[in-house]
Amino acid sequence: MKRGQIYFHLHLVSDSTGETLLTVGRAAAARYENIAPIEHVYPLVRSPRHLDRVIADIEAAPGIVLYTLIDREIADRLETACREANVPCVNVLDPVVDLMRSYLNLPATGKAGAQHALDADYFKRIDALNFSLMHDDGQLPENIEDADIVLVGISRTSKTPTSIYLANRGVRTTNLPLVPGIPVPDRLLKAERPLVVGLIASPERIMHIRQNRLLSINAADQDTPYVDKTAIAQEIAYSRRLCGEHGWPMIDVTRRSIEETAAAILALWDQHRYGVGSTRPGFV
């Protein structure tokens, strides 16, 4: 625990996986400085017996309760227990569902975990994930034309985690490392279908990440061009020139999270697919 930080118990009760509650809870908690939730996640709560255990935990460690429960009887029991324990409790989806019901004039389906159904979108995400793992870090460059997006950049520009995140959105992504003096695959230069995006970062950020990488693997040689700021600056300059020559848009990831980088890439991909605006070279 960090010194000076205030902690509170956050109970997340779901009849599905709890991913929605985790996202909402963390997004809300991030609005407060020096505040951090102690997360208690209860997935697949679909029976009174399971709910009894959840209520016992809430009473033992009072805090805030967020829930998504389709079964009205179980939800009412949870709300009653929270009221009696003087614990704040809210169904995070009800306001949105009610708004949609009012606008669409249609009843909502009462199916827990409906967003996780094994439908075509689900299998599309699995296919994209398999593709991205098989084509990580320059593997199988002959399949570039089968990708939706190709990420290029020097070492430690978050190419792999960004590829995995995009794959979870159903986007087939491959990534290729850029190394000065080593030509990029000819297939990349001739690729027509995929969107090619260059990822760059400041020399200071790259140097810091690479130093930590060497420390994590207990590398004996810490005095190497891999972590030399001047050498890194030259690598970044090479990336800029290459992307500029081929009209590939660039994204500076220095102060971006993986999610923010992926959002910018998906916006460029929409332009690439549908021709909305243009994918001119430059920074996003």
mmCIF file of C-alpha atoms in Angstrom:
data_model
loop_
_atom_site.group_PDB
_atom_site.id
_atom_site.type_symbol
_atom_site.label_atom_id
_atom_site.label_comp_id
_atom_site.label_asym_id
_atom_site.label_seq_id
_atom_site.Cartn_x
_atom_site.Cartn_y
_atom_site.Cartn_z
ATOM 1 C CA MET A 1 0.000 0.000 0.000
ATOM 2 C CA LYS A 2 1.161 3.509 -0.799
ATOM 3 C CA ARG A 3 1.823 5.900 2.059
ATOM 4 C CA GLY A 4 -0.836 8.593 2.380
ATOM 5 C CA GLN A 5 -3.314 6.742 0.182
ATOM 6 C CA ILE A 6 -6.859 6.162 1.411
ATOM 7 C CA TYR A 7 -8.442 2.768 0.791
ATOM 8 C CA PHE A 8 -12.063 1.664 0.788
ATOM 9 C CA HIS A 9 -13.869 -1.607 0.162
ATOM 10 C CA LEU A 10 -15.558 -1.902 -3.227
ATOM 11 C CA HIS A 11 -17.877 -4.894 -3.627
ATOM 12 C CA LEU A 12 -18.702 -5.861 -7.215
ATOM 13 C CA VAL A 13 -21.588 -8.328 -7.461
ATOM 14 C CA SER A 14 -22.466 -9.780 -10.865
ATOM 15 C CA ASP A 15 -24.463 -12.648 -12.304
ATOM 16 C CA SER A 16 -21.948 -12.686 -15.174
ATOM 17 C CA THR A 17 -18.155 -12.266 -15.269
ATOM 18 C CA GLY A 18 -17.991 -8.952 -13.413
ATOM 19 C CA GLU A 19 -15.904 -7.296 -16.145
ATOM 20 C CA THR A 20 -18.401 -4.467 -16.608
ATOM 21 C CA LEU A 21 -18.348 -3.664 -12.902
ATOM 22 C CA LEU A 22 -14.554 -3.756 -12.769
ATOM 23 C CA THR A 23 -14.339 -1.277 -15.623
ATOM 24 C CA VAL A 24 -16.933 1.070 -14.144
ATOM 25 C CA GLY A 25 -15.540 0.853 -10.622
ATOM 26 C CA ARG A 26 -11.971 1.533 -11.673
ATOM 27 C CA ALA A 27 -12.976 4.358 -14.012
ATOM 28 C CA ALA A 28 -14.916 6.059 -11.209
ATOM 29 C CA ALA A 29 -12.187 5.524 -8.599
ATOM 30 C CA ALA A 30 -9.595 6.992 -10.966
ATOM 31 C CA ARG A 31 -11.355 10.363 -10.621
ATOM 32 C CA TYR A 32 -10.102 10.638 -7.031
ATOM 33 C CA GLU A 33 -6.497 11.319 -6.111
ATOM 34 C CA ASN A 34 -4.901 9.256 -3.342
ATOM 35 C CA ILE A 35 -7.989 7.027 -3.209
ATOM 36 C CA ALA A 36 -7.824 3.320 -4.093
ATOM 37 C CA PRO A 37 -10.466 0.598 -3.887
ATOM 38 C CA ILE A 38 -9.927 -2.778 -2.285
ATOM 39 C CA GLU A 39 -11.868 -4.805 -4.827
ATOM 40 C CA HIS A 40 -14.074 -7.730 -3.820
ATOM 41 C CA VAL A 41 -15.355 -9.350 -7.015
ATOM 42 C CA TYR A 42 -18.254 -11.824 -6.908
ATOM 43 C CA PRO A 43 -18.963 -13.266 -10.389
ATOM 44 C CA LEU A 44 -21.771 -15.620 -11.381
ATOM 45 C CA VAL A 45 -24.011 -14.796 -8.406
ATOM 46 C CA ARG A 46 -27.207 -16.562 -9.480
ATOM 47 C CA SER A 47 -28.468 -18.375 -6.398
ATOM 48 C CA PRO A 48 -29.706 -17.335 -2.922
ATOM 49 C CA ARG A 49 -27.000 -19.462 -1.296
ATOM 50 C CA HIS A 50 -24.244 -17.702 -3.230
ATOM 51 C CA LEU A 51 -25.790 -14.339 -2.398
ATOM 52 C CA ASP A 52 -25.779 -15.238 1.323
ATOM 53 C CA ARG A 53 -21.996 -15.590 1.206
ATOM 54 C CA VAL A 54 -21.684 -12.277 -0.631
ATOM 55 C CA ILE A 55 -23.840 -10.466 1.940
ATOM 56 C CA ALA A 56 -21.755 -11.923 4.763
ATOM 57 C CA ASP A 57 -18.585 -10.551 3.152
ATOM 58 C CA ILE A 58 -20.173 -7.120 2.660
ATOM 59 C CA GLU A 59 -21.231 -6.984 6.303
ATOM 60 C CA ALA A 60 -17.713 -7.997 7.398
ATOM 61 C CA ALA A 61 -16.060 -5.295 5.273
ATOM 62 C CA PRO A 62 -18.565 -2.475 4.627
ATOM 63 C CA GLY A 63 -17.946 -0.196 1.681
ATOM 64 C CA ILE A 64 -19.619 0.546 -1.644
ATOM 65 C CA VAL A 65 -21.611 -2.109 -3.503
ATOM 66 C CA LEU A 66 -22.001 -2.043 -7.275
ATOM 67 C CA TYR A 67 -24.007 -4.786 -8.912
ATOM 68 C CA THR A 68 -25.461 -6.111 -12.143
ATOM 69 C CA LEU A 69 -28.109 -8.730 -11.391
ATOM 70 C CA ILE A 70 -30.894 -9.713 -13.784
ATOM 71 C CA ASP A 71 -32.863 -11.782 -11.256
ATOM 72 C CA ARG A 72 -35.081 -9.235 -9.513
ATOM 73 C CA GLU A 73 -35.541 -11.366 -6.406
ATOM 74 C CA ILE A 74 -31.792 -11.697 -5.857
ATOM 75 C CA ALA A 75 -31.265 -8.000 -6.571
ATOM 76 C CA ASP A 76 -33.986 -7.032 -4.075
ATOM 77 C CA ARG A 77 -32.398 -9.236 -1.397
ATOM 78 C CA LEU A 78 -29.026 -7.602 -1.970
ATOM 79 C CA GLU A 79 -30.500 -4.097 -1.803
ATOM 80 C CA THR A 80 -32.397 -4.937 1.396
ATOM 81 C CA ALA A 81 -29.286 -6.354 3.052
ATOM 82 C CA CYS A 82 -27.250 -3.282 2.068
ATOM 83 C CA ARG A 83 -29.949 -0.970 3.388
ATOM 84 C CA GLU A 84 -30.004 -2.780 6.725
ATOM 85 C CA ALA A 85 -26.205 -2.623 6.936
ATOM 86 C CA ASN A 86 -26.240 1.061 5.955
ATOM 87 C CA VAL A 87 -24.070 0.308 2.924
ATOM 88 C CA PRO A 88 -24.549 2.261 -0.347
ATOM 89 C CA CYS A 89 -25.640 0.008 -3.195
ATOM 90 C CA VAL A 90 -26.412 0.703 -6.860
ATOM 91 C CA ASN A 91 -27.194 -1.250 -10.026
ATOM 92 C CA VAL A 92 -24.820 0.370 -12.516
ATOM 93 C CA LEU A 93 -26.732 -0.694 -15.634
ATOM 94 C CA ASP A 94 -30.275 0.250 -14.651
ATOM 95 C CA PRO A 95 -30.086 3.940 -15.651
ATOM 96 C CA VAL A 96 -28.699 3.069 -19.102
ATOM 97 C CA VAL A 97 -31.125 0.179 -19.662
ATOM 98 C CA ASP A 98 -34.058 2.385 -18.606
ATOM 99 C CA LEU A 99 -32.943 5.118 -20.985
ATOM 100 C CA MET A 100 -32.721 2.658 -23.891
ATOM 101 C CA ARG A 101 -36.094 1.142 -23.012
ATOM 102 C CA SER A 102 -37.679 4.592 -23.048
ATOM 103 C CA TYR A 103 -36.054 5.582 -26.322
ATOM 104 C CA LEU A 104 -36.518 2.296 -28.182
ATOM 105 C CA ASN A 105 -39.912 1.506 -26.642
ATOM 106 C CA LEU A 106 -38.833 -2.126 -26.379
ATOM 107 C CA PRO A 107 -38.393 -4.420 -23.364
ATOM 108 C CA ALA A 108 -34.888 -5.522 -22.394
ATOM 109 C CA THR A 109 -34.031 -9.221 -22.410
ATOM 110 C CA GLY A 110 -33.478 -10.765 -18.988
ATOM 111 C CA LYS A 111 -30.473 -12.914 -19.846
ATOM 112 C CA ALA A 112 -27.414 -12.798 -17.615
ATOM 113 C CA GLY A 113 -24.109 -12.476 -19.456
ATOM 114 C CA ALA A 114 -25.771 -11.892 -22.818
ATOM 115 C CA GLN A 115 -22.806 -9.764 -23.911
ATOM 116 C CA HIS A 116 -20.568 -12.831 -23.576
ATOM 117 C CA ALA A 117 -22.572 -15.083 -25.896
ATOM 118 C CA LEU A 118 -20.668 -17.469 -28.168
ATOM 119 C CA ASP A 119 -21.750 -15.632 -31.297
ATOM 120 C CA ALA A 120 -19.919 -14.641 -34.480
ATOM 121 C CA ASP A 121 -18.296 -11.635 -32.783
ATOM 122 C CA TYR A 122 -16.914 -13.869 -30.041
ATOM 123 C CA PHE A 123 -15.261 -16.244 -32.500
ATOM 124 C CA LYS A 124 -14.001 -13.259 -34.498
ATOM 125 C CA ARG A 125 -12.169 -12.049 -31.387
ATOM 126 C CA ILE A 126 -10.689 -15.500 -30.773
ATOM 127 C CA ASP A 127 -9.501 -15.671 -34.393
ATOM 128 C CA ALA A 128 -7.973 -12.196 -34.120
ATOM 129 C CA LEU A 129 -6.186 -13.135 -30.896
ATOM 130 C CA ASN A 130 -4.724 -16.296 -32.427
ATOM 131 C CA PHE A 131 -3.617 -14.329 -35.480
ATOM 132 C CA SER A 132 -1.980 -11.593 -33.417
ATOM 133 C CA LEU A 133 -0.085 -14.077 -31.217
ATOM 134 C CA MET A 134 1.192 -15.984 -34.252
ATOM 135 C CA HIS A 135 2.344 -12.768 -35.946
ATOM 136 C CA ASP A 136 3.929 -11.042 -32.977
ATOM 137 C CA ASP A 137 7.308 -9.302 -33.315
ATOM 138 C CA GLY A 138 7.770 -9.839 -37.040
ATOM 139 C CA GLN A 139 6.791 -13.512 -37.202
ATOM 140 C CA LEU A 140 5.360 -14.801 -40.494
ATOM 141 C CA PRO A 141 5.837 -11.530 -42.433
ATOM 142 C CA GLU A 142 4.559 -13.274 -45.559
ATOM 143 C CA ASN A 143 1.042 -13.047 -44.079
ATOM 144 C CA ILE A 144 1.002 -9.249 -43.762
ATOM 145 C CA GLU A 145 -1.749 -8.922 -46.346
ATOM 146 C CA ASP A 146 -4.027 -11.023 -44.110
ATOM 147 C CA ALA A 147 -3.787 -8.498 -41.261
ATOM 148 C CA ASP A 148 -6.220 -5.674 -40.613
ATOM 149 C CA ILE A 149 -3.574 -3.508 -38.964
ATOM 150 C CA VAL A 150 0.227 -3.625 -38.965
ATOM 151 C CA LEU A 151 2.059 -1.834 -36.158
ATOM 152 C CA VAL A 152 5.661 -0.837 -36.762
ATOM 153 C CA GLY A 153 8.093 0.717 -34.312
ATOM 154 C CA ILE A 154 11.397 0.332 -32.544
ATOM 155 C CA SER A 155 11.787 -1.884 -29.492
ATOM 156 C CA ARG A 156 9.675 -0.945 -26.426
ATOM 157 C CA THR A 157 7.015 1.157 -28.146
ATOM 158 C CA SER A 158 4.213 -1.089 -26.798
ATOM 159 C CA LYS A 159 3.602 -2.883 -30.089
ATOM 160 C CA THR A 160 2.783 -6.282 -28.571
ATOM 161 C CA PRO A 161 0.353 -5.194 -25.821
ATOM 162 C CA THR A 162 -1.384 -2.860 -28.265
ATOM 163 C CA SER A 163 -1.725 -5.730 -30.764
ATOM 164 C CA ILE A 164 -3.260 -7.962 -28.102
ATOM 165 C CA TYR A 165 -5.685 -5.233 -27.038
ATOM 166 C CA LEU A 166 -6.778 -4.697 -30.652
ATOM 167 C CA ALA A 167 -7.200 -8.449 -31.067
ATOM 168 C CA ASN A 168 -9.613 -8.442 -28.148
ATOM 169 C CA ARG A 169 -11.628 -5.966 -30.178
ATOM 170 C CA GLY A 170 -11.700 -8.438 -33.078
ATOM 171 C CA VAL A 171 -8.968 -6.753 -35.140
ATOM 172 C CA ARG A 172 -6.328 -8.996 -36.724
ATOM 173 C CA THR A 173 -3.072 -7.231 -35.886
ATOM 174 C CA THR A 174 0.567 -7.965 -36.552
ATOM 175 C CA ASN A 175 3.583 -5.961 -35.465
ATOM 176 C CA LEU A 176 7.050 -5.544 -36.913
ATOM 177 C CA PRO A 177 10.153 -4.174 -35.170
ATOM 178 C CA LEU A 178 12.051 -1.374 -36.884
ATOM 179 C CA VAL A 179 15.828 -1.696 -36.642
ATOM 180 C CA PRO A 180 18.122 0.826 -38.350
ATOM 181 C CA GLY A 181 20.235 -0.894 -40.976
ATOM 182 C CA ILE A 182 17.806 -3.785 -41.396
ATOM 183 C CA PRO A 183 15.341 -3.288 -44.269
ATOM 184 C CA VAL A 184 11.646 -3.819 -43.609
ATOM 185 C CA PRO A 185 10.010 -6.753 -45.432
ATOM 186 C CA ASP A 186 9.203 -6.004 -49.049
ATOM 187 C CA ARG A 187 5.686 -7.359 -48.478
ATOM 188 C CA LEU A 188 5.058 -4.547 -45.986
ATOM 189 C CA LEU A 189 5.947 -1.879 -48.534
ATOM 190 C CA LYS A 190 3.599 -3.462 -51.083
ATOM 191 C CA ALA A 191 0.730 -4.186 -48.684
ATOM 192 C CA GLU A 192 -2.608 -2.764 -49.832
ATOM 193 C CA ARG A 193 -5.252 -4.162 -47.478
ATOM 194 C CA PRO A 194 -3.928 -3.485 -43.963
ATOM 195 C CA LEU A 195 -3.500 -0.116 -42.284
ATOM 196 C CA VAL A 196 0.142 0.428 -41.304
ATOM 197 C CA VAL A 197 0.685 2.580 -38.210
ATOM 198 C CA GLY A 198 3.996 3.683 -36.749
ATOM 199 C CA LEU A 199 4.414 3.843 -32.968
ATOM 200 C CA ILE A 200 7.040 6.164 -31.511
ATOM 201 C CA ALA A 201 7.922 7.559 -28.082
ATOM 202 C CA SER A 202 10.370 10.003 -26.583
ATOM 203 C CA PRO A 203 14.005 8.879 -26.202
ATOM 204 C CA GLU A 204 13.718 9.293 -22.425
ATOM 205 C CA ARG A 205 10.732 6.971 -22.176
ATOM 206 C CA ILE A 206 12.294 4.315 -24.415
ATOM 207 C CA MET A 207 15.579 4.492 -22.478
ATOM 208 C CA HIS A 208 13.788 4.113 -19.132
ATOM 209 C CA ILE A 209 11.732 1.119 -20.298
ATOM 210 C CA ARG A 210 14.757 -0.594 -21.824
ATOM 211 C CA GLN A 211 16.831 -0.080 -18.677
ATOM 212 C CA ASN A 212 14.084 -1.690 -16.616
ATOM 213 C CA ARG A 213 13.927 -4.520 -19.135
ATOM 214 C CA LEU A 214 17.637 -5.235 -18.777
ATOM 215 C CA LEU A 215 17.356 -5.154 -14.995
ATOM 216 C CA SER A 216 14.418 -7.564 -15.048
ATOM 217 C CA ILE A 217 16.415 -10.163 -16.970
ATOM 218 C CA ASN A 218 19.602 -9.534 -14.954
ATOM 219 C CA ALA A 219 21.555 -8.590 -18.054
ATOM 220 C CA ALA A 220 25.285 -8.382 -17.337
ATOM 221 C CA ASP A 221 26.016 -5.617 -19.864
ATOM 222 C CA GLN A 222 24.143 -2.466 -18.872
ATOM 223 C CA ASP A 223 26.402 -0.240 -21.029
ATOM 224 C CA THR A 224 24.975 -0.985 -24.452
ATOM 225 C CA PRO A 225 23.624 1.062 -27.375
ATOM 226 C CA TYR A 226 20.243 -0.515 -26.566
ATOM 227 C CA VAL A 227 19.886 1.939 -23.664
ATOM 228 C CA ASP A 228 22.019 4.778 -25.036
ATOM 229 C CA LYS A 229 19.891 7.906 -25.396
ATOM 230 C CA THR A 230 21.699 9.133 -28.525
ATOM 231 C CA ALA A 231 21.360 5.758 -30.235
ATOM 232 C CA ILE A 232 17.681 5.611 -29.291
ATOM 233 C CA ALA A 233 17.122 9.090 -30.737
ATOM 234 C CA GLN A 234 18.625 7.872 -34.004
ATOM 235 C CA GLU A 235 16.275 4.875 -34.001
ATOM 236 C CA ILE A 236 13.295 7.177 -33.510
ATOM 237 C CA ALA A 237 14.515 9.467 -36.311
ATOM 238 C CA TYR A 238 14.713 6.413 -38.568
ATOM 239 C CA SER A 239 11.123 5.494 -37.653
ATOM 240 C CA ARG A 240 9.934 9.003 -38.473
ATOM 241 C CA ARG A 241 11.661 8.981 -41.870
ATOM 242 C CA LEU A 242 10.328 5.556 -42.790
ATOM 243 C CA CYS A 243 6.739 6.416 -41.860
ATOM 244 C CA GLY A 244 6.978 9.762 -43.639
ATOM 245 C CA GLU A 245 8.353 8.198 -46.826
ATOM 246 C CA HIS A 246 5.498 5.682 -47.024
ATOM 247 C CA GLY A 247 2.662 7.853 -45.735
ATOM 248 C CA TRP A 248 2.089 5.770 -42.612
ATOM 249 C CA PRO A 249 0.393 7.655 -39.773
ATOM 250 C CA MET A 250 2.356 7.846 -36.536
ATOM 251 C CA ILE A 251 1.182 7.790 -32.934
ATOM 252 C CA ASP A 252 3.339 9.056 -30.095
ATOM 253 C CA VAL A 253 2.752 6.653 -27.185
ATOM 254 C CA THR A 254 4.916 8.535 -24.678
ATOM 255 C CA ARG A 255 2.006 9.647 -22.519
ATOM 256 C CA ARG A 256 -0.680 7.306 -23.786
ATOM 257 C CA SER A 257 -2.076 4.207 -22.163
ATOM 258 C CA ILE A 258 -2.521 1.083 -24.283
ATOM 259 C CA GLU A 259 -6.274 1.787 -24.375
ATOM 260 C CA GLU A 260 -5.746 5.352 -25.617
ATOM 261 C CA THR A 261 -3.292 4.220 -28.275
ATOM 262 C CA ALA A 262 -5.713 1.519 -29.455
ATOM 263 C CA ALA A 263 -8.586 4.014 -29.609
ATOM 264 C CA ALA A 264 -6.531 6.298 -31.856
ATOM 265 C CA ILE A 265 -5.569 3.350 -34.076
ATOM 266 C CA LEU A 266 -9.196 2.192 -34.386
ATOM 267 C CA ALA A 267 -10.211 5.711 -35.452
ATOM 268 C CA LEU A 268 -7.546 5.601 -38.175
ATOM 269 C CA TRP A 269 -8.695 2.124 -39.188
ATOM 270 C CA ASP A 270 -12.276 3.343 -39.640
ATOM 271 C CA GLN A 271 -10.969 6.056 -41.953
ATOM 272 C CA HIS A 272 -8.862 3.485 -43.785
ATOM 273 C CA ARG A 273 -11.816 1.116 -44.276
ATOM 274 C CA TYR A 274 -14.618 3.546 -44.977
ATOM 275 C CA GLY A 275 -12.799 6.496 -46.466
ATOM 276 C CA VAL A 276 -14.054 8.952 -43.848
ATOM 277 C CA GLY A 277 -11.566 11.824 -43.878
ATOM 278 C CA SER A 278 -8.039 10.758 -44.740
ATOM 279 C CA THR A 279 -5.122 8.913 -43.170
ATOM 280 C CA ARG A 280 -2.502 11.512 -43.898
ATOM 281 C CA PRO A 281 0.941 10.988 -42.402
ATOM 282 C CA GLY A 282 1.473 12.821 -39.142
ATOM 283 C CA PHE A 283 0.767 12.451 -35.472
ATOM 284 C CA VAL A 284 -2.489 11.408 -33.831
#
